[in-house]
Amino acid sequence: MAASAGDTFSLCVDPGNVSGGVEVRLIDKVKGKGLFAKRSIKKGDAIFLERPIVSAQFLWNALYKYKACEYCLRALETAEENARRLSGLPDLSLPYPELCRVRPEQHQACPQCQVMYCSSECRQAAADQHHRVLCLGPSHEDPNHPINKLKDAWRGMHYPPETSSITLMARMVAVVKQAQDKGRWRKLFSHFCSRSANEEEEIAHKLLGEKFRGQLALLQGLFTTALYDENLSQWFTPEGFRSLFSLVGTNGQGVGTSSLSQWVHACDALELPSQQREQLDSFIDQLYKDIEKETGDFLNCEGSGLFLLQSSCNHSCIPNAEASFPDNNFLLHLNALSDISPGEEVCISYLDCCQRDRSRHSRHKILRENYLFVCSCPKCISQMDEPDLTSEEEEEEEGEAEGETEGDELEDEMTDV
């Protein structure tokens, strides 16, 4: 997407009128909007493809040398380079290297600040959309530059795994600053829910509570110094900043890209004799074991983006749709996990697979703190009689019960742990 000068909003990529099968409806004042099917959607079908309005790599992710295009978040390492870094095996060679779709010869750096892009098209699109405002030029490594001070403060407050990004907020400001039609972009951002509290449920966002008040004031001051614009003065007031912070925190969709993962999927699609298939599968299995030992679970270039259509999808603990990024960039594919009937709401999960397997109370705790609502999906309704314990408390109770049966000494030992 090249939303040059803020006048083009070709955000939905629509092969064969895919997105024409859904519509956004207002549900009620509490729940807000929802996405509904206009036709029958079969399990596995593409519901829509969408580009974000803005997106940004997480700051810690970039600091840990996960190299991604500054515009579309495409992973910039080849699959082999990626595998070597993640596994800690510098001499590792991948079979079938031709299956890697990363093209280093096409990569381009901003000539002023040296941030990297996967192509000249992405470099130009970023310059047209936001980078002219955010380019630090020769000051890109100056710790005293206002934008670098803002980034450093954020990293000091929000450790990995990151769930939001001050950079996304900065790009929102930069987009409006560069736009010819500033009002149109402000209106576009106003479509996202930006409440910092849910008065009906007496919930406040976890990053906006009393214990973060000093941090928010510091961030607001640095944000204002680095980016203030009179056309957006409302975003720089204490309440406006909280609202903007909440908008990014509750609407930001995580984006994960990986050249290695894309190579593995390409390997899976190869038609090979059984012996070669076994050898390749064994190689990949061992590679992931080496990566888990060296790096753990952090495999992807990670960031977040604001997607207008996807943000209308409400949560369910048993979702009928799922977002993915198979093109190794920020293009979101929403696919059906089950058959969806005309008029049925299309729901995704705001929780990952592990979180969805936790107790109802644990799920509610995460959703209340991060998304300001109490879930009433069919799964949560069916588990209403469960005790109000988080999964950690359940584990502690189980541990205490085991300790009681095995003697006081073992119980004391487990308590110490």
PDB file of C-alpha atoms in Angstrom, residues 102-208:
ATOM      1  CA  VAL A 102      13.864 -13.333   0.492  1.00  0.00           C
ATOM      2  CA  ARG A 103      15.709 -11.241  -2.114  1.00  0.00           C
ATOM      3  CA  PRO A 104      18.596  -9.343  -0.449  1.00  0.00           C
ATOM      4  CA  GLU A 105      19.595  -7.762  -3.761  1.00  0.00           C
ATOM      5  CA  GLN A 106      16.309  -5.832  -3.715  1.00  0.00           C
ATOM      6  CA  HIS A 107      16.753  -4.439  -0.189  1.00  0.00           C
ATOM      7  CA  GLN A 108      17.240  -0.698   0.155  1.00  0.00           C
ATOM      8  CA  ALA A 109      18.238   1.576   3.015  1.00  0.00           C
ATOM      9  CA  CYS A 110      16.973   5.068   3.676  1.00  0.00           C
ATOM     10  CA  PRO A 111      19.959   7.143   2.462  1.00  0.00           C
ATOM     11  CA  GLN A 112      19.579   9.527   5.409  1.00  0.00           C
ATOM     12  CA  CYS A 113      19.026   7.269   8.472  1.00  0.00           C
ATOM     13  CA  GLN A 114      19.909   3.812   7.079  1.00  0.00           C
ATOM     14  CA  VAL A 115      16.735   1.980   8.189  1.00  0.00           C
ATOM     15  CA  MET A 116      16.143  -0.958   5.860  1.00  0.00           C
ATOM     16  CA  TYR A 117      13.336  -1.789   3.450  1.00  0.00           C
ATOM     17  CA  CYS A 118      12.692  -4.946   1.454  1.00  0.00           C
ATOM     18  CA  SER A 119      12.277  -3.027  -1.808  1.00  0.00           C
ATOM     19  CA  SER A 120      12.327   0.389  -3.417  1.00  0.00           C
ATOM     20  CA  GLU A 121       8.504   0.288  -3.420  1.00  0.00           C
ATOM     21  CA  CYS A 122       8.382  -0.051   0.369  1.00  0.00           C
ATOM     22  CA  ARG A 123      11.004   2.666   0.836  1.00  0.00           C
ATOM     23  CA  GLN A 124       8.945   5.036  -1.291  1.00  0.00           C
ATOM     24  CA  ALA A 125       5.661   4.053   0.369  1.00  0.00           C
ATOM     25  CA  ALA A 126       7.143   4.721   3.823  1.00  0.00           C
ATOM     26  CA  ALA A 127       8.502   8.092   2.690  1.00  0.00           C
ATOM     27  CA  ASP A 128       5.109   9.014   1.266  1.00  0.00           C
ATOM     28  CA  GLN A 129       3.218   7.900   4.359  1.00  0.00           C
ATOM     29  CA  HIS A 130       5.249   8.735   7.483  1.00  0.00           C
ATOM     30  CA  HIS A 131       9.028   8.473   7.180  1.00  0.00           C
ATOM     31  CA  ARG A 132       9.748  12.052   6.147  1.00  0.00           C
ATOM     32  CA  VAL A 133       8.566  13.118   9.608  1.00  0.00           C
ATOM     33  CA  LEU A 134      10.244  10.283  11.509  1.00  0.00           C
ATOM     34  CA  CYS A 135      13.574  10.043   9.645  1.00  0.00           C
ATOM     35  CA  LEU A 136      16.368  10.874  12.075  1.00  0.00           C
ATOM     36  CA  GLY A 137      18.977  11.408   9.385  1.00  0.00           C
ATOM     37  CA  PRO A 138      22.548  11.428  10.753  1.00  0.00           C
ATOM     38  CA  SER A 139      21.086  11.564  14.306  1.00  0.00           C
ATOM     39  CA  HIS A 140      19.694   8.019  14.105  1.00  0.00           C
ATOM     40  CA  GLU A 141      22.222   6.819  16.732  1.00  0.00           C
ATOM     41  CA  ASP A 142      22.135   9.978  18.871  1.00  0.00           C
ATOM     42  CA  PRO A 143      20.687   8.974  22.281  1.00  0.00           C
ATOM     43  CA  ASN A 144      19.695  12.590  22.915  1.00  0.00           C
ATOM     44  CA  HIS A 145      17.466  12.898  19.865  1.00  0.00           C
ATOM     45  CA  PRO A 146      13.851  13.365  21.123  1.00  0.00           C
ATOM     46  CA  ILE A 147      12.553  10.332  19.215  1.00  0.00           C
ATOM     47  CA  ASN A 148      15.377   8.108  20.508  1.00  0.00           C
ATOM     48  CA  LYS A 149      14.709   9.322  24.056  1.00  0.00           C
ATOM     49  CA  LEU A 150      11.039   8.375  23.593  1.00  0.00           C
ATOM     50  CA  LYS A 151      11.992   4.914  22.325  1.00  0.00           C
ATOM     51  CA  ASP A 152      14.456   4.335  25.168  1.00  0.00           C
ATOM     52  CA  ALA A 153      11.855   5.329  27.746  1.00  0.00           C
ATOM     53  CA  TRP A 154       9.342   2.905  26.219  1.00  0.00           C
ATOM     54  CA  ARG A 155      11.850   0.036  26.224  1.00  0.00           C
ATOM     55  CA  GLY A 156      12.551   0.737  29.873  1.00  0.00           C
ATOM     56  CA  MET A 157       8.835   0.489  30.740  1.00  0.00           C
ATOM     57  CA  HIS A 158       7.552  -2.273  28.467  1.00  0.00           C
ATOM     58  CA  TYR A 159       9.724  -5.351  28.368  1.00  0.00           C
ATOM     59  CA  PRO A 160       9.293  -8.243  25.913  1.00  0.00           C
ATOM     60  CA  PRO A 161       7.091  -9.913  24.977  1.00  0.00           C
ATOM     61  CA  GLU A 162       5.660  -6.577  23.839  1.00  0.00           C
ATOM     62  CA  THR A 163       1.912  -6.138  23.394  1.00  0.00           C
ATOM     63  CA  SER A 164       1.883  -2.582  22.119  1.00  0.00           C
ATOM     64  CA  SER A 165       4.270  -0.016  20.689  1.00  0.00           C
ATOM     65  CA  ILE A 166       4.931   3.678  21.158  1.00  0.00           C
ATOM     66  CA  THR A 167       6.261   3.560  17.579  1.00  0.00           C
ATOM     67  CA  LEU A 168       2.771   2.828  16.281  1.00  0.00           C
ATOM     68  CA  MET A 169       1.490   5.966  18.011  1.00  0.00           C
ATOM     69  CA  ALA A 170       4.380   7.963  16.548  1.00  0.00           C
ATOM     70  CA  ARG A 171       3.507   6.751  13.069  1.00  0.00           C
ATOM     71  CA  MET A 172      -0.121   7.741  13.532  1.00  0.00           C
ATOM     72  CA  VAL A 173       1.041  11.292  14.281  1.00  0.00           C
ATOM     73  CA  ALA A 174       3.498  11.252  11.366  1.00  0.00           C
ATOM     74  CA  VAL A 175       0.834  10.028   8.928  1.00  0.00           C
ATOM     75  CA  VAL A 176      -1.434  12.968   9.806  1.00  0.00           C
ATOM     76  CA  LYS A 177       1.468  15.425   9.701  1.00  0.00           C
ATOM     77  CA  GLN A 178       2.375  14.342   6.160  1.00  0.00           C
ATOM     78  CA  ALA A 179      -1.183  14.063   4.866  1.00  0.00           C
ATOM     79  CA  GLN A 180      -2.725  16.698   2.625  1.00  0.00           C
ATOM     80  CA  ASP A 181      -6.205  15.839   3.960  1.00  0.00           C
ATOM     81  CA  LYS A 182      -5.483  15.713   7.686  1.00  0.00           C
ATOM     82  CA  GLY A 183      -9.166  15.640   8.659  1.00  0.00           C
ATOM     83  CA  ARG A 184      -9.751  12.518   6.628  1.00  0.00           C
ATOM     84  CA  TRP A 185      -6.995  10.654   8.434  1.00  0.00           C
ATOM     85  CA  ARG A 186      -8.186  11.837  11.859  1.00  0.00           C
ATOM     86  CA  LYS A 187     -11.641  10.546  10.971  1.00  0.00           C
ATOM     87  CA  LEU A 188     -10.154   7.235   9.870  1.00  0.00           C
ATOM     88  CA  PHE A 189      -8.383   6.786  13.216  1.00  0.00           C
ATOM     89  CA  SER A 190     -11.599   7.749  15.033  1.00  0.00           C
ATOM     90  CA  HIS A 191     -13.190   4.506  13.777  1.00  0.00           C
ATOM     91  CA  PHE A 192     -11.051   2.591  16.283  1.00  0.00           C
ATOM     92  CA  CYS A 193     -12.294   2.137  19.825  1.00  0.00           C
ATOM     93  CA  SER A 194     -10.136   4.299  22.084  1.00  0.00           C
ATOM     94  CA  ARG A 195     -11.743   4.169  25.514  1.00  0.00           C
ATOM     95  CA  SER A 196      -9.290   3.786  28.367  1.00  0.00           C
ATOM     96  CA  ALA A 197     -11.881   2.383  30.766  1.00  0.00           C
ATOM     97  CA  ASN A 198     -15.141   0.441  30.707  1.00  0.00           C
ATOM     98  CA  GLU A 199     -17.365   2.265  33.188  1.00  0.00           C
ATOM     99  CA  GLU A 200     -20.132  -0.362  33.035  1.00  0.00           C
ATOM    100  CA  GLU A 201     -17.722  -3.094  34.146  1.00  0.00           C
ATOM    101  CA  GLU A 202     -15.536  -0.797  36.297  1.00  0.00           C
ATOM    102  CA  ILE A 203     -12.443  -1.862  34.329  1.00  0.00           C
ATOM    103  CA  ALA A 204      -9.414   0.255  33.416  1.00  0.00           C
ATOM    104  CA  HIS A 205      -6.696  -0.748  30.968  1.00  0.00           C
ATOM    105  CA  LYS A 206      -3.783  -2.397  32.795  1.00  0.00           C
ATOM    106  CA  LEU A 207      -1.265   0.162  31.477  1.00  0.00           C
ATOM    107  CA  LEU A 208      -3.395   3.119  32.519  1.00  0.00           C
TER     108      LEU A 208
END
